[in-house]
Short mmCIF file of C-alpha atoms and ligand atoms in Angstrom, two decimals:
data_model
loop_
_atom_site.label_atom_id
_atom_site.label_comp_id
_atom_site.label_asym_id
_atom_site.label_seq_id
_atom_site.Cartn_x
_atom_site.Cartn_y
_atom_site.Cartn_z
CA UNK A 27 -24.13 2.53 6.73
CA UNK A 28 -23.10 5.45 4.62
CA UNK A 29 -19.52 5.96 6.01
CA UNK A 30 -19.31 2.44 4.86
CA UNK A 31 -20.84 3.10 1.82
CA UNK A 32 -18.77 6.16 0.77
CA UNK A 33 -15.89 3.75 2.31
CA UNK A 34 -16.73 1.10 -0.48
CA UNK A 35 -16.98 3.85 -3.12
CA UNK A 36 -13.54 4.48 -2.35
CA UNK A 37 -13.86 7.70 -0.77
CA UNK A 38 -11.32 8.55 2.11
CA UNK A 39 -14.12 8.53 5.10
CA UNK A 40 -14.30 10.37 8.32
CA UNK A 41 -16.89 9.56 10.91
CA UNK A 42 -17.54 12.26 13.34
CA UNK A 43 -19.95 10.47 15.87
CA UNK A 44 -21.56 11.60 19.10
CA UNK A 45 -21.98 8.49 21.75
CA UNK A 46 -23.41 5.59 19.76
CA UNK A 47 -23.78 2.13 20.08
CA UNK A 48 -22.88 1.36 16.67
CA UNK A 49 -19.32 0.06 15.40
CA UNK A 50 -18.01 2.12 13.19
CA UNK A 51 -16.53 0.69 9.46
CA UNK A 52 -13.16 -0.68 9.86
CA UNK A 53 -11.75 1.81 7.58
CA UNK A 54 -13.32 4.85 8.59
CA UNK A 55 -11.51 7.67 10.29
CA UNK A 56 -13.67 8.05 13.49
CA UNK A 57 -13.22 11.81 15.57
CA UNK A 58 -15.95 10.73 18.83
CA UNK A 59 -17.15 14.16 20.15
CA UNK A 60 -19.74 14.48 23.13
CA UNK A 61 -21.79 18.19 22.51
CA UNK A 62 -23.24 19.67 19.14
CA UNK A 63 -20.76 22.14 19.64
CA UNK A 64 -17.86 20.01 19.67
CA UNK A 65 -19.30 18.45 16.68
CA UNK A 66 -19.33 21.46 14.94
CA UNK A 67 -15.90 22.58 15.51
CA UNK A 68 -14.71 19.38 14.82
CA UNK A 69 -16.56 19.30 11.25
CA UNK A 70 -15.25 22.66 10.45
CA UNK A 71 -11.52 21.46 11.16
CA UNK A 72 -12.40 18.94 8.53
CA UNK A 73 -13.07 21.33 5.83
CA UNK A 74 -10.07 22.00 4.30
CA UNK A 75 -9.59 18.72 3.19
CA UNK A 76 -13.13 17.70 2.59
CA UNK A 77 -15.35 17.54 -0.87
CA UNK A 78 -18.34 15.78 0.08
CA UNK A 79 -19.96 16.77 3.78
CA UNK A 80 -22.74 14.50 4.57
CA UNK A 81 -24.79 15.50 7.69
CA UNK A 82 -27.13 12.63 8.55
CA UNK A 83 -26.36 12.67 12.82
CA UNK A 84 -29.55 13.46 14.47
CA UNK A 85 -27.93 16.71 16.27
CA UNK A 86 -29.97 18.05 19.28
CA UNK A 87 -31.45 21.17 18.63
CA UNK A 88 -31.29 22.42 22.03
CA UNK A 89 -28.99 22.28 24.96
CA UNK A 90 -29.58 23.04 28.89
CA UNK A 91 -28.39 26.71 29.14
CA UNK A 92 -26.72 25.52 32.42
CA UNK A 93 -24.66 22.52 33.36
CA UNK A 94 -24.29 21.50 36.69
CA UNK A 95 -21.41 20.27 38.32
CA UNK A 96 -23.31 18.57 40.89
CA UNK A 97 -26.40 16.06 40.76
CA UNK A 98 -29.91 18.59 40.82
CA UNK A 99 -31.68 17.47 44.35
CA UNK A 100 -35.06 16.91 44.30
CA UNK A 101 -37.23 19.50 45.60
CA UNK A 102 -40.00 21.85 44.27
CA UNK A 103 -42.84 19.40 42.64
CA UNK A 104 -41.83 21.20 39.17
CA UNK A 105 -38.47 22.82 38.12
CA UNK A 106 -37.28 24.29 34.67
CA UNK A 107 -34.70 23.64 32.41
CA UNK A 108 -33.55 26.57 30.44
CA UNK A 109 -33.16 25.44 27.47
CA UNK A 110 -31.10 27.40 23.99
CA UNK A 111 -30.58 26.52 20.43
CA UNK A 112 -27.65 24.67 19.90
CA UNK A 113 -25.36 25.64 16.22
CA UNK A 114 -26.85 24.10 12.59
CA UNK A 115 -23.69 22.06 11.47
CA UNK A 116 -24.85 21.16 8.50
CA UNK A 117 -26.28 25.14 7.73
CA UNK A 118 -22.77 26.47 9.00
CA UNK A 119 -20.34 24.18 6.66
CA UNK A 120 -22.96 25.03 3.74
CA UNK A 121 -22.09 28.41 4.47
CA UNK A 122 -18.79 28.30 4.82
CA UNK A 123 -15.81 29.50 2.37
CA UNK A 124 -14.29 26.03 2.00
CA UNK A 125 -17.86 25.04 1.01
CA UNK A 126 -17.84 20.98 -0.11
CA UNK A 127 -20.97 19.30 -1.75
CA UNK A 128 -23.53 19.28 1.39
CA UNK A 129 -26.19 16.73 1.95
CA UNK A 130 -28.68 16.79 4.64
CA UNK A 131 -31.16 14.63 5.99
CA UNK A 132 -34.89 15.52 6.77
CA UNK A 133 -37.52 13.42 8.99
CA UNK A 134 -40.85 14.74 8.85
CA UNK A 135 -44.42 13.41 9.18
CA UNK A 136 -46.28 15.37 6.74
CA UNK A 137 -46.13 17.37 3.15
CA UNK A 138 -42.85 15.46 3.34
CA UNK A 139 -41.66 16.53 -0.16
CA UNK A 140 -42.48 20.02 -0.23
CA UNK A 141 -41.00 20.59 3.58
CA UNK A 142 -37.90 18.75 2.59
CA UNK A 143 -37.13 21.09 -0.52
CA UNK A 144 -37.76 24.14 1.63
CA UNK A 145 -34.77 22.94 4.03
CA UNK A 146 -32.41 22.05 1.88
CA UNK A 147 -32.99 25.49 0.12
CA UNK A 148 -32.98 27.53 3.87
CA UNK A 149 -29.93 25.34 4.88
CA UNK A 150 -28.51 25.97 1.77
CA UNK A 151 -27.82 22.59 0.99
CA UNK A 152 -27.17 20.53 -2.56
CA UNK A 153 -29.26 17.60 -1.79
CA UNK A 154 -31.68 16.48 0.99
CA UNK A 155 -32.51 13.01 1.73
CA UNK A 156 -36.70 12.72 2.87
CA UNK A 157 -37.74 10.59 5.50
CA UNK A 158 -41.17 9.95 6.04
CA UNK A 159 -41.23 9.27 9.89
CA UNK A 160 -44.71 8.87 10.05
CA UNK A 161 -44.75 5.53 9.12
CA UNK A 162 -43.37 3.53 11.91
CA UNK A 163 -42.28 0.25 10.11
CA UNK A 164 -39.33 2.06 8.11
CA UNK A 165 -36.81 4.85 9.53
CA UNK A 166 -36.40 4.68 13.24
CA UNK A 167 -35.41 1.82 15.21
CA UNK A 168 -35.63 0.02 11.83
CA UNK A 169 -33.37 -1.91 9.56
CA UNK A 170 -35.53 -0.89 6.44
CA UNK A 171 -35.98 2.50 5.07
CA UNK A 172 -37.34 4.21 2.21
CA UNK A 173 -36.93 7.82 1.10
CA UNK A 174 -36.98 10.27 -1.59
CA UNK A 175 -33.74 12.18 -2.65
CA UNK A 176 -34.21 15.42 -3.76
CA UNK A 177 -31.63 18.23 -5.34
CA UNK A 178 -32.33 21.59 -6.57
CA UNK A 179 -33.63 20.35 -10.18
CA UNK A 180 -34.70 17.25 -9.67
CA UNK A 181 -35.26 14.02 -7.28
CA UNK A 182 -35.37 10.11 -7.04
CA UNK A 183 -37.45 8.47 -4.82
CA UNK A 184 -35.58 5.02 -3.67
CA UNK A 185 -37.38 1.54 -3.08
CA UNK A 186 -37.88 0.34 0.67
CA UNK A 187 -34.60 -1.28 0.88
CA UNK A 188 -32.00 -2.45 4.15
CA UNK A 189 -30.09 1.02 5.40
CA UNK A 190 -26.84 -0.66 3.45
CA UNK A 191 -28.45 -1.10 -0.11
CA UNK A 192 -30.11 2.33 1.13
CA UNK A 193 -27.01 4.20 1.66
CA UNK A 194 -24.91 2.71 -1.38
CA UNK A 195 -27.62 4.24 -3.54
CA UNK A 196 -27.71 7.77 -1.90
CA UNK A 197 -23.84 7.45 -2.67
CA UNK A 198 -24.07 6.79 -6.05
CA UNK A 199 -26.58 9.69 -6.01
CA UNK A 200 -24.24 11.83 -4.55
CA UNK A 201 -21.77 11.14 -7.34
CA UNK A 202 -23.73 11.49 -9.99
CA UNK A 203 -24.59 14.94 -8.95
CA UNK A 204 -21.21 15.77 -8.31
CA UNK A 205 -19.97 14.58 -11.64
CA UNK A 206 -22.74 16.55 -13.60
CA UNK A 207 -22.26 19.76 -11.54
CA UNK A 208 -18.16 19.64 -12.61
CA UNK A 209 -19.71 18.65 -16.30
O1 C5P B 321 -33.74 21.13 11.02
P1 C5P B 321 -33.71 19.64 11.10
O2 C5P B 321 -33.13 19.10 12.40
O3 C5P B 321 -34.99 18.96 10.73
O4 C5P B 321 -32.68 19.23 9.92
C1 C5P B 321 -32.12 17.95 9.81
C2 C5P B 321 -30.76 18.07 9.15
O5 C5P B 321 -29.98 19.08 9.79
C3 C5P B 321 -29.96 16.78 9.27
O6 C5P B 321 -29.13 16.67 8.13
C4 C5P B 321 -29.15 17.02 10.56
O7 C5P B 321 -27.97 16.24 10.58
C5 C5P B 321 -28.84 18.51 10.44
N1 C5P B 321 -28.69 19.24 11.72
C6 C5P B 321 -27.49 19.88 12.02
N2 C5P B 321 -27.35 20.59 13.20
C7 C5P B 321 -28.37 20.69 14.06
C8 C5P B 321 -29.62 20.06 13.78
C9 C5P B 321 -29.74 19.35 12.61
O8 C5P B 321 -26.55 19.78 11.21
N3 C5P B 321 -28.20 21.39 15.19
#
Protein backbone atom coordinates (compact mmCIF):
# COMPACT_ATOMS: atom_id res chain seq x y z
CA UNK A 1 0.00 0.00 0.00
CA UNK A 2 2.70 2.56 0.43
CA UNK A 3 4.89 1.64 -2.63
CA UNK A 4 1.65 2.36 -4.30
CA UNK A 5 1.11 5.28 -2.49
CA UNK A 6 4.54 6.92 -2.99
CA UNK A 7 3.86 5.41 -6.70
CA UNK A 8 0.69 7.74 -6.96
CA UNK A 9 2.61 10.67 -5.42
CA UNK A 10 4.75 10.36 -8.29
CA UNK A 11 7.74 9.17 -6.67
CA UNK A 12 10.03 6.71 -8.73
CA UNK A 13 9.32 3.46 -6.34
CA UNK A 14 11.39 0.50 -5.53
CA UNK A 15 10.00 -2.45 -3.66
CA UNK A 16 12.53 -4.57 -2.02
CA UNK A 17 10.32 -7.56 -0.74
CA UNK A 18 11.17 -10.77 1.05
CA UNK A 19 8.65 -13.83 -0.03
CA UNK A 20 5.13 -12.39 0.09
CA UNK A 21 1.94 -13.18 -1.09
CA UNK A 22 1.09 -9.81 -2.08
CA UNK A 23 1.23 -8.33 -5.80
CA UNK A 24 3.25 -5.75 -5.98
CA UNK A 25 2.00 -2.09 -7.77
CA UNK A 26 2.27 -2.29 -11.41
CA UNK A 27 4.72 0.43 -11.50
CA UNK A 28 6.93 -0.36 -8.82
CA UNK A 29 10.48 -1.48 -9.30
CA UNK A 30 10.43 -4.82 -7.33
CA UNK A 31 14.30 -6.36 -6.20
CA UNK A 32 12.71 -10.00 -4.36
CA UNK A 33 15.48 -11.01 -1.85
CA UNK A 34 15.16 -14.19 0.48
CA UNK A 35 17.50 -13.33 3.96
CA UNK A 36 17.67 -9.98 6.06
CA UNK A 37 21.00 -9.89 4.87
CA UNK A 38 20.33 -9.87 1.34
CA UNK A 39 17.84 -7.28 2.09
CA UNK A 40 20.24 -5.19 3.50
CA UNK A 41 22.78 -5.23 0.87
CA UNK A 42 20.31 -4.82 -1.55
CA UNK A 43 18.89 -1.52 0.24
CA UNK A 44 22.31 -0.16 0.55
CA UNK A 45 22.93 -0.60 -3.36
CA UNK A 46 19.88 1.57 -3.54
CA UNK A 47 21.30 4.46 -1.77
CA UNK A 48 22.92 6.39 -4.12
CA UNK A 49 20.01 7.12 -5.93
CA UNK A 50 17.51 7.19 -3.16
CA UNK A 51 15.88 10.34 -1.07
CA UNK A 52 13.20 8.86 0.82
CA UNK A 53 14.00 5.16 2.54
CA UNK A 54 10.93 3.79 4.02
CA UNK A 55 11.46 0.62 6.16
CA UNK A 56 8.05 -0.86 6.99
CA UNK A 57 9.09 -4.98 6.12
CA UNK A 58 8.72 -6.86 9.26
CA UNK A 59 12.59 -8.04 9.13
CA UNK A 60 13.41 -11.07 11.41
CA UNK A 61 15.47 -10.19 14.12
CA UNK A 62 17.20 -13.37 14.36
CA UNK A 63 18.51 -16.03 12.10
CA UNK A 64 19.58 -19.87 12.79
CA UNK A 65 23.39 -19.52 13.29
CA UNK A 66 23.56 -22.72 11.13
CA UNK A 67 21.91 -23.81 7.93
CA UNK A 68 21.68 -27.17 7.00
CA UNK A 69 22.06 -28.62 3.81
CA UNK A 70 20.16 -31.57 4.67
CA UNK A 71 16.59 -32.10 6.37
CA UNK A 72 17.39 -32.23 10.62
CA UNK A 73 16.20 -36.05 11.57
CA UNK A 74 14.28 -36.44 14.37
CA UNK A 75 15.88 -37.63 17.39
CA UNK A 76 16.60 -36.33 20.96
CA UNK A 77 12.95 -35.34 22.53
CA UNK A 78 14.43 -31.58 22.56
CA UNK A 79 17.12 -29.97 20.28
CA UNK A 80 18.38 -26.26 20.01
CA UNK A 81 18.52 -23.83 17.50
CA UNK A 82 21.30 -21.39 17.82
CA UNK A 83 19.98 -18.56 17.11
CA UNK A 84 22.04 -14.66 16.27
CA UNK A 85 20.90 -11.20 15.58
CA UNK A 86 20.40 -10.59 12.16
CA UNK A 87 21.63 -6.59 10.69
CA UNK A 88 19.06 -3.36 11.52
CA UNK A 89 18.38 -2.17 7.85
CA UNK A 90 16.61 0.51 8.63
CA UNK A 91 19.43 1.62 11.68
CA UNK A 92 22.31 0.92 9.03
CA UNK A 93 20.91 3.20 5.96
CA UNK A 94 20.10 5.91 8.82
CA UNK A 95 23.60 5.71 9.47
CA UNK A 96 24.95 5.71 6.43
CA UNK A 97 26.88 8.60 4.38
CA UNK A 98 24.36 8.70 1.52
CA UNK A 99 21.81 9.16 4.36
CA UNK A 100 18.03 9.75 2.64
CA UNK A 101 14.94 10.82 4.79
CA UNK A 102 14.35 7.44 6.95
CA UNK A 103 11.04 6.27 8.21
CA UNK A 104 10.48 3.36 10.36
CA UNK A 105 7.72 1.48 11.60
CA UNK A 106 7.07 0.42 15.31
CA UNK A 107 4.45 -2.33 16.66
CA UNK A 108 4.20 -2.39 20.24
CA UNK A 109 1.56 -3.27 22.87
CA UNK A 110 2.14 -0.83 25.50
CA UNK A 111 3.41 2.98 26.39
CA UNK A 112 3.11 2.92 22.60
CA UNK A 113 4.01 6.63 22.15
CA UNK A 114 6.77 7.05 24.41
CA UNK A 115 8.51 3.52 23.15
CA UNK A 116 8.01 4.61 19.61
CA UNK A 117 9.93 8.05 20.06
CA UNK A 118 12.74 6.24 21.85
CA UNK A 119 13.30 4.05 18.54
CA UNK A 120 13.16 6.32 16.12
CA UNK A 121 15.70 8.43 18.21
CA UNK A 122 18.13 4.99 18.92
CA UNK A 123 17.63 4.05 15.18
CA UNK A 124 18.29 7.35 14.31
CA UNK A 125 15.43 7.78 12.26
CA UNK A 126 13.29 11.09 10.94
CA UNK A 127 9.93 9.73 11.53
CA UNK A 128 8.35 6.58 13.09
CA UNK A 129 5.03 5.33 12.30
CA UNK A 130 3.18 3.70 15.90
CA UNK A 131 1.27 0.73 15.80
CA UNK A 132 -0.66 -0.26 18.58
CA UNK A 133 -0.67 -4.15 18.17
CA UNK A 134 -2.47 -4.74 21.12
CA UNK A 135 -5.62 -4.24 19.75
CA UNK A 136 -6.37 -7.09 17.52
CA UNK A 137 -9.14 -5.61 15.20
CA UNK A 138 -6.60 -3.09 13.42
CA UNK A 139 -2.82 -3.87 12.29
CA UNK A 140 -2.20 -7.49 11.68
CA UNK A 141 -4.02 -9.69 9.46
CA UNK A 142 -6.26 -6.60 9.04
CA UNK A 143 -7.39 -4.37 6.26
CA UNK A 144 -7.90 -1.40 8.79
CA UNK A 145 -5.28 0.33 10.73
CA UNK A 146 -4.79 3.22 12.82
CA UNK A 147 -1.57 4.81 14.06
CA UNK A 148 0.16 7.77 15.29
CA UNK A 149 3.06 9.41 13.25
CA UNK A 150 5.58 10.85 15.13
CA UNK A 151 8.92 13.05 14.09
CA UNK A 152 11.42 14.61 16.23
CA UNK A 153 9.19 17.87 17.03
CA UNK A 154 6.05 16.86 16.62
CA UNK A 155 3.32 14.04 15.63
CA UNK A 156 -0.18 13.29 14.02
CA UNK A 157 -2.16 10.67 15.08
CA UNK A 158 -4.27 9.31 11.85
CA UNK A 159 -8.04 8.09 11.94
CA UNK A 160 -8.72 4.19 11.69
CA UNK A 161 -8.75 4.14 8.04
CA UNK A 162 -8.17 1.06 5.04
CA UNK A 163 -4.07 0.46 4.77
CA UNK A 164 -4.51 2.54 1.20
CA UNK A 165 -6.16 5.81 2.62
CA UNK A 166 -3.60 4.83 5.55
CA UNK A 167 -0.53 4.90 3.55
CA UNK A 168 -1.47 7.93 1.15
CA UNK A 169 -1.59 9.96 4.34
CA UNK A 170 1.78 8.77 5.88
CA UNK A 171 3.01 9.91 2.29
CA UNK A 172 1.77 13.14 2.37
CA UNK A 173 3.31 13.19 5.88
CA UNK A 174 6.44 12.28 4.63
CA UNK A 175 6.42 15.21 2.23
CA UNK A 176 5.49 17.65 4.27
CA UNK A 177 8.37 16.97 6.49
CA UNK A 178 10.64 16.82 3.78
CA UNK A 179 9.56 20.09 2.30
CA UNK A 180 9.84 21.96 5.73
CA UNK A 181 13.23 20.38 6.60
CA UNK A 182 14.68 21.87 2.90
CA UNK A 183 12.55 25.22 4.04
O1 LIG B 1 13.25 -2.95 16.51
P1 LIG B 1 11.94 -3.21 15.83
O2 LIG B 1 11.92 -4.50 15.02
O3 LIG B 1 10.74 -3.07 16.71
O4 LIG B 1 11.82 -1.99 14.78
C1 LIG B 1 10.90 -1.97 13.73
C2 LIG B 1 11.47 -1.16 12.59
O5 LIG B 1 12.80 -1.58 12.29
C3 LIG B 1 10.67 -1.35 11.30
O6 LIG B 1 10.75 -0.15 10.55
C4 LIG B 1 11.44 -2.50 10.62
O7 LIG B 1 11.24 -2.49 9.21
C5 LIG B 1 12.88 -2.16 10.99
N1 LIG B 1 13.80 -3.32 11.11
C6 LIG B 1 14.93 -3.40 10.29
N2 LIG B 1 15.81 -4.46 10.42
C7 LIG B 1 15.61 -5.41 11.35
C8 LIG B 1 14.47 -5.35 12.21
C9 LIG B 1 13.59 -4.30 12.06
O8 LIG B 1 15.10 -2.51 9.44
N3 LIG B 1 16.49 -6.41 11.45
Amino acid sequence: ALAQASIDAGARTTLVSGPVNLQAPEHARVVAVESAAEMLDQCLQLLPDCDIFIACAAVADYRPAAMEEQKIKKGPEQISLLLVRNPDIVATVAASDQRPFTVGFAAETHELLAHARDKMSRKGLDMIIANDVSDRSIGFNSDNNQATVLWPDGEQTLPLSNKSAMARQIIALIAQRLESRSR
